[in-house]
Amino acid sequence: MSDCLFCKIANGEFDSFTVYEDNDFRAIMDIAPASRGHIIILPKTHATDIFDLDEVIASKIYVVAKKLAKAVKEVTGCDGVNVLQNNGEAAGQTVFHLHMHVIPRWNDDNIKILWEQTEVEKDVLKELAEDIKGIVK
């Protein structure tokens, strides 16, 4: 997309602090990080979200995330790493070019990526599982 900021960054039209690049992805340091070492993985081809993402690119992005998570853990000495990706405004997506976050975490950091757990009746879970299985190919 010609007006997509992340397309432009991913394809080298804007300066970034690139930590990884291959034919499909550019990974950069987040300029508004959740923590020290926060990285964003950008596919070079535009996809709005996971629903729009090419399956070949989808199959490769976690390989890149694993490499970066290991590297950022070694460099920062963090205690853990969140790898996350948001789809749709309701899920917290603010830039509509699919991207994956690699966020270093420390035991005493104040970052909150949590939700309240709920209880669901087993018959509801069973019905949902059957409905989802019927769609997944």
PDB file of C-alpha atoms in Angstrom:
ATOM      1  CA  MET A   1       0.000   0.000   0.000  1.00  0.00           C
ATOM      2  CA  SER A   2       1.448   3.317  -1.021  1.00  0.00           C
ATOM      3  CA  ASP A   3       0.194   5.185   2.067  1.00  0.00           C
ATOM      4  CA  CYS A   4       1.078   2.538   4.682  1.00  0.00           C
ATOM      5  CA  LEU A   5       3.785   3.749   7.058  1.00  0.00           C
ATOM      6  CA  PHE A   6       4.810   0.206   8.056  1.00  0.00           C
ATOM      7  CA  CYS A   7       5.093  -0.819   4.368  1.00  0.00           C
ATOM      8  CA  LYS A   8       7.445   2.106   3.863  1.00  0.00           C
ATOM      9  CA  ILE A   9       9.526   1.239   6.920  1.00  0.00           C
ATOM     10  CA  ALA A  10       9.596  -2.479   6.042  1.00  0.00           C
ATOM     11  CA  ASN A  11      10.811  -1.702   2.538  1.00  0.00           C
ATOM     12  CA  GLY A  12      13.515   0.743   3.619  1.00  0.00           C
ATOM     13  CA  GLU A  13      11.861   4.017   2.559  1.00  0.00           C
ATOM     14  CA  PHE A  14      12.245   5.442   6.077  1.00  0.00           C
ATOM     15  CA  ASP A  15      15.151   5.142   8.470  1.00  0.00           C
ATOM     16  CA  SER A  16      14.775   2.664  11.283  1.00  0.00           C
ATOM     17  CA  PHE A  17      16.935   0.854  13.759  1.00  0.00           C
ATOM     18  CA  THR A  18      16.862  -2.459  11.912  1.00  0.00           C
ATOM     19  CA  VAL A  19      17.891  -5.547  13.875  1.00  0.00           C
ATOM     20  CA  TYR A  20      16.970  -8.178  11.263  1.00  0.00           C
ATOM     21  CA  GLU A  21      16.113  -8.285   7.582  1.00  0.00           C
ATOM     22  CA  ASP A  22      15.485 -10.970   4.982  1.00  0.00           C
ATOM     23  CA  ASN A  23      13.435 -11.152   1.772  1.00  0.00           C
ATOM     24  CA  ASP A  24      10.127 -11.238   3.677  1.00  0.00           C
ATOM     25  CA  PHE A  25      10.629  -9.210   6.866  1.00  0.00           C
ATOM     26  CA  ARG A  26      12.329  -6.252   8.479  1.00  0.00           C
ATOM     27  CA  ALA A  27      12.510  -6.176  12.271  1.00  0.00           C
ATOM     28  CA  ILE A  28      13.085  -2.832  13.934  1.00  0.00           C
ATOM     29  CA  MET A  29      13.456  -1.348  17.389  1.00  0.00           C
ATOM     30  CA  ASP A  30      10.106   0.086  18.515  1.00  0.00           C
ATOM     31  CA  ILE A  31      10.414   3.876  18.874  1.00  0.00           C
ATOM     32  CA  ALA A  32       7.730   3.865  21.609  1.00  0.00           C
ATOM     33  CA  PRO A  33       8.734   0.669  23.417  1.00  0.00           C
ATOM     34  CA  ALA A  34       6.955  -1.155  26.204  1.00  0.00           C
ATOM     35  CA  SER A  35      10.412  -2.063  27.528  1.00  0.00           C
ATOM     36  CA  ARG A  36      14.109  -1.771  26.699  1.00  0.00           C
ATOM     37  CA  GLY A  37      14.761  -3.957  23.636  1.00  0.00           C
ATOM     38  CA  HIS A  38      11.159  -4.007  22.289  1.00  0.00           C
ATOM     39  CA  ILE A  39      11.247  -5.131  18.635  1.00  0.00           C
ATOM     40  CA  ILE A  40       8.565  -5.010  15.918  1.00  0.00           C
ATOM     41  CA  ILE A  41       8.612  -7.547  13.065  1.00  0.00           C
ATOM     42  CA  LEU A  42       7.170  -6.127   9.834  1.00  0.00           C
ATOM     43  CA  PRO A  43       6.308  -8.237   6.784  1.00  0.00           C
ATOM     44  CA  LYS A  44       7.500  -6.503   3.615  1.00  0.00           C
ATOM     45  CA  THR A  45       4.224  -7.304   1.868  1.00  0.00           C
ATOM     46  CA  HIS A  46       1.121  -5.579   3.153  1.00  0.00           C
ATOM     47  CA  ALA A  47      -1.454  -7.494   5.153  1.00  0.00           C
ATOM     48  CA  THR A  48      -3.893  -5.616   7.351  1.00  0.00           C
ATOM     49  CA  ASP A  49      -4.073  -8.357   9.982  1.00  0.00           C
ATOM     50  CA  ILE A  50      -3.914 -12.132  10.456  1.00  0.00           C
ATOM     51  CA  PHE A  51      -7.109 -12.568   8.427  1.00  0.00           C
ATOM     52  CA  ASP A  52      -5.392 -10.964   5.430  1.00  0.00           C
ATOM     53  CA  LEU A  53      -1.959 -12.576   5.934  1.00  0.00           C
ATOM     54  CA  ASP A  54      -0.446 -14.848   3.289  1.00  0.00           C
ATOM     55  CA  GLU A  55      -0.008 -18.369   4.701  1.00  0.00           C
ATOM     56  CA  VAL A  56       3.639 -18.604   3.603  1.00  0.00           C
ATOM     57  CA  ILE A  57       4.470 -15.384   5.452  1.00  0.00           C
ATOM     58  CA  ALA A  58       2.414 -16.558   8.431  1.00  0.00           C
ATOM     59  CA  SER A  59       4.455 -19.768   8.581  1.00  0.00           C
ATOM     60  CA  LYS A  60       7.728 -17.820   8.633  1.00  0.00           C
ATOM     61  CA  ILE A  61       7.038 -15.034  11.116  1.00  0.00           C
ATOM     62  CA  TYR A  62       7.409 -17.187  14.247  1.00  0.00           C
ATOM     63  CA  VAL A  63      10.785 -18.452  13.035  1.00  0.00           C
ATOM     64  CA  VAL A  64      11.930 -14.828  12.906  1.00  0.00           C
ATOM     65  CA  ALA A  65      10.310 -14.095  16.283  1.00  0.00           C
ATOM     66  CA  LYS A  66      12.167 -17.021  17.869  1.00  0.00           C
ATOM     67  CA  LYS A  67      15.539 -15.801  16.555  1.00  0.00           C
ATOM     68  CA  LEU A  68      14.861 -12.295  17.815  1.00  0.00           C
ATOM     69  CA  ALA A  69      13.541 -13.428  21.194  1.00  0.00           C
ATOM     70  CA  LYS A  70      16.711 -15.452  21.789  1.00  0.00           C
ATOM     71  CA  ALA A  71      18.922 -12.548  20.705  1.00  0.00           C
ATOM     72  CA  VAL A  72      17.120  -9.916  22.782  1.00  0.00           C
ATOM     73  CA  LYS A  73      17.188 -12.189  25.842  1.00  0.00           C
ATOM     74  CA  GLU A  74      20.943 -12.632  25.461  1.00  0.00           C
ATOM     75  CA  VAL A  75      21.577  -8.907  24.916  1.00  0.00           C
ATOM     76  CA  THR A  76      19.266  -7.504  27.601  1.00  0.00           C
ATOM     77  CA  GLY A  77      19.404 -10.287  30.187  1.00  0.00           C
ATOM     78  CA  CYS A  78      15.607 -10.140  30.479  1.00  0.00           C
ATOM     79  CA  ASP A  79      13.725 -12.755  32.493  1.00  0.00           C
ATOM     80  CA  GLY A  80      11.169 -13.520  29.780  1.00  0.00           C
ATOM     81  CA  VAL A  81       9.757 -12.366  26.449  1.00  0.00           C
ATOM     82  CA  ASN A  82       6.229 -11.669  25.213  1.00  0.00           C
ATOM     83  CA  VAL A  83       5.611 -12.386  21.537  1.00  0.00           C
ATOM     84  CA  LEU A  84       2.293 -10.893  20.566  1.00  0.00           C
ATOM     85  CA  GLN A  85       0.258  -9.658  17.644  1.00  0.00           C
ATOM     86  CA  ASN A  86      -3.092  -7.805  17.684  1.00  0.00           C
ATOM     87  CA  ASN A  87      -5.878  -8.131  15.098  1.00  0.00           C
ATOM     88  CA  GLY A  88      -8.544  -5.447  14.874  1.00  0.00           C
ATOM     89  CA  GLU A  89      -9.195  -2.343  16.891  1.00  0.00           C
ATOM     90  CA  ALA A  90     -11.079  -4.291  19.590  1.00  0.00           C
ATOM     91  CA  ALA A  91      -7.930  -6.382  20.125  1.00  0.00           C
ATOM     92  CA  GLY A  92      -5.689  -3.327  20.477  1.00  0.00           C
ATOM     93  CA  GLN A  93      -4.433  -3.006  16.891  1.00  0.00           C
ATOM     94  CA  THR A  94      -3.554   0.632  16.190  1.00  0.00           C
ATOM     95  CA  VAL A  95      -1.491   0.293  12.987  1.00  0.00           C
ATOM     96  CA  PHE A  96      -3.283  -1.670  10.291  1.00  0.00           C
ATOM     97  CA  HIS A  97      -0.260  -3.418   8.795  1.00  0.00           C
ATOM     98  CA  LEU A  98       0.234  -6.773  10.466  1.00  0.00           C
ATOM     99  CA  HIS A  99       3.188  -6.682  12.829  1.00  0.00           C
ATOM    100  CA  MET A 100       4.472  -8.821  15.660  1.00  0.00           C
ATOM    101  CA  HIS A 101       5.943  -7.515  18.907  1.00  0.00           C
ATOM    102  CA  VAL A 102       8.876  -9.102  20.725  1.00  0.00           C
ATOM    103  CA  ILE A 103       8.857  -7.513  24.178  1.00  0.00           C
ATOM    104  CA  PRO A 104      11.580  -8.254  26.740  1.00  0.00           C
ATOM    105  CA  ARG A 105      10.181  -8.700  30.247  1.00  0.00           C
ATOM    106  CA  TRP A 106      11.678  -8.536  33.737  1.00  0.00           C
ATOM    107  CA  ASN A 107      10.217 -10.029  36.884  1.00  0.00           C
ATOM    108  CA  ASP A 108       9.804  -6.592  38.457  1.00  0.00           C
ATOM    109  CA  ASP A 109       8.637  -4.626  35.396  1.00  0.00           C
ATOM    110  CA  ASN A 110       5.281  -2.905  35.476  1.00  0.00           C
ATOM    111  CA  ILE A 111       4.004  -4.039  32.062  1.00  0.00           C
ATOM    112  CA  LYS A 112       0.485  -5.465  32.138  1.00  0.00           C
ATOM    113  CA  ILE A 113      -0.605  -7.877  29.402  1.00  0.00           C
ATOM    114  CA  LEU A 114      -3.320  -9.643  31.347  1.00  0.00           C
ATOM    115  CA  TRP A 115      -7.006 -10.481  31.249  1.00  0.00           C
ATOM    116  CA  GLU A 116      -9.472 -11.671  33.804  1.00  0.00           C
ATOM    117  CA  GLN A 117     -10.126 -15.369  33.481  1.00  0.00           C
ATOM    118  CA  THR A 118     -13.749 -16.415  33.274  1.00  0.00           C
ATOM    119  CA  GLU A 119     -15.566 -19.679  33.760  1.00  0.00           C
ATOM    120  CA  VAL A 120     -17.380 -21.366  30.891  1.00  0.00           C
ATOM    121  CA  GLU A 121     -19.727 -24.314  31.107  1.00  0.00           C
ATOM    122  CA  LYS A 122     -18.392 -27.503  29.529  1.00  0.00           C
ATOM    123  CA  ASP A 123     -21.363 -27.779  27.172  1.00  0.00           C
ATOM    124  CA  VAL A 124     -20.609 -24.288  25.822  1.00  0.00           C
ATOM    125  CA  LEU A 125     -16.950 -25.238  25.304  1.00  0.00           C
ATOM    126  CA  LYS A 126     -18.010 -28.431  23.545  1.00  0.00           C
ATOM    127  CA  GLU A 127     -20.374 -26.548  21.213  1.00  0.00           C
ATOM    128  CA  LEU A 128     -17.737 -23.921  20.396  1.00  0.00           C
ATOM    129  CA  ALA A 129     -15.135 -26.620  19.739  1.00  0.00           C
ATOM    130  CA  GLU A 130     -17.471 -28.474  17.376  1.00  0.00           C
ATOM    131  CA  ASP A 131     -18.406 -25.281  15.513  1.00  0.00           C
ATOM    132  CA  ILE A 132     -14.756 -24.248  15.117  1.00  0.00           C
ATOM    133  CA  LYS A 133     -13.697 -27.755  14.011  1.00  0.00           C
ATOM    134  CA  GLY A 134     -16.416 -27.617  11.362  1.00  0.00           C
ATOM    135  CA  ILE A 135     -14.864 -24.498   9.817  1.00  0.00           C
ATOM    136  CA  VAL A 136     -11.134 -25.224  10.137  1.00  0.00           C
ATOM    137  CA  LYS A 137      -9.733 -27.080   7.177  1.00  0.00           C
TER     138      LYS A 137
END
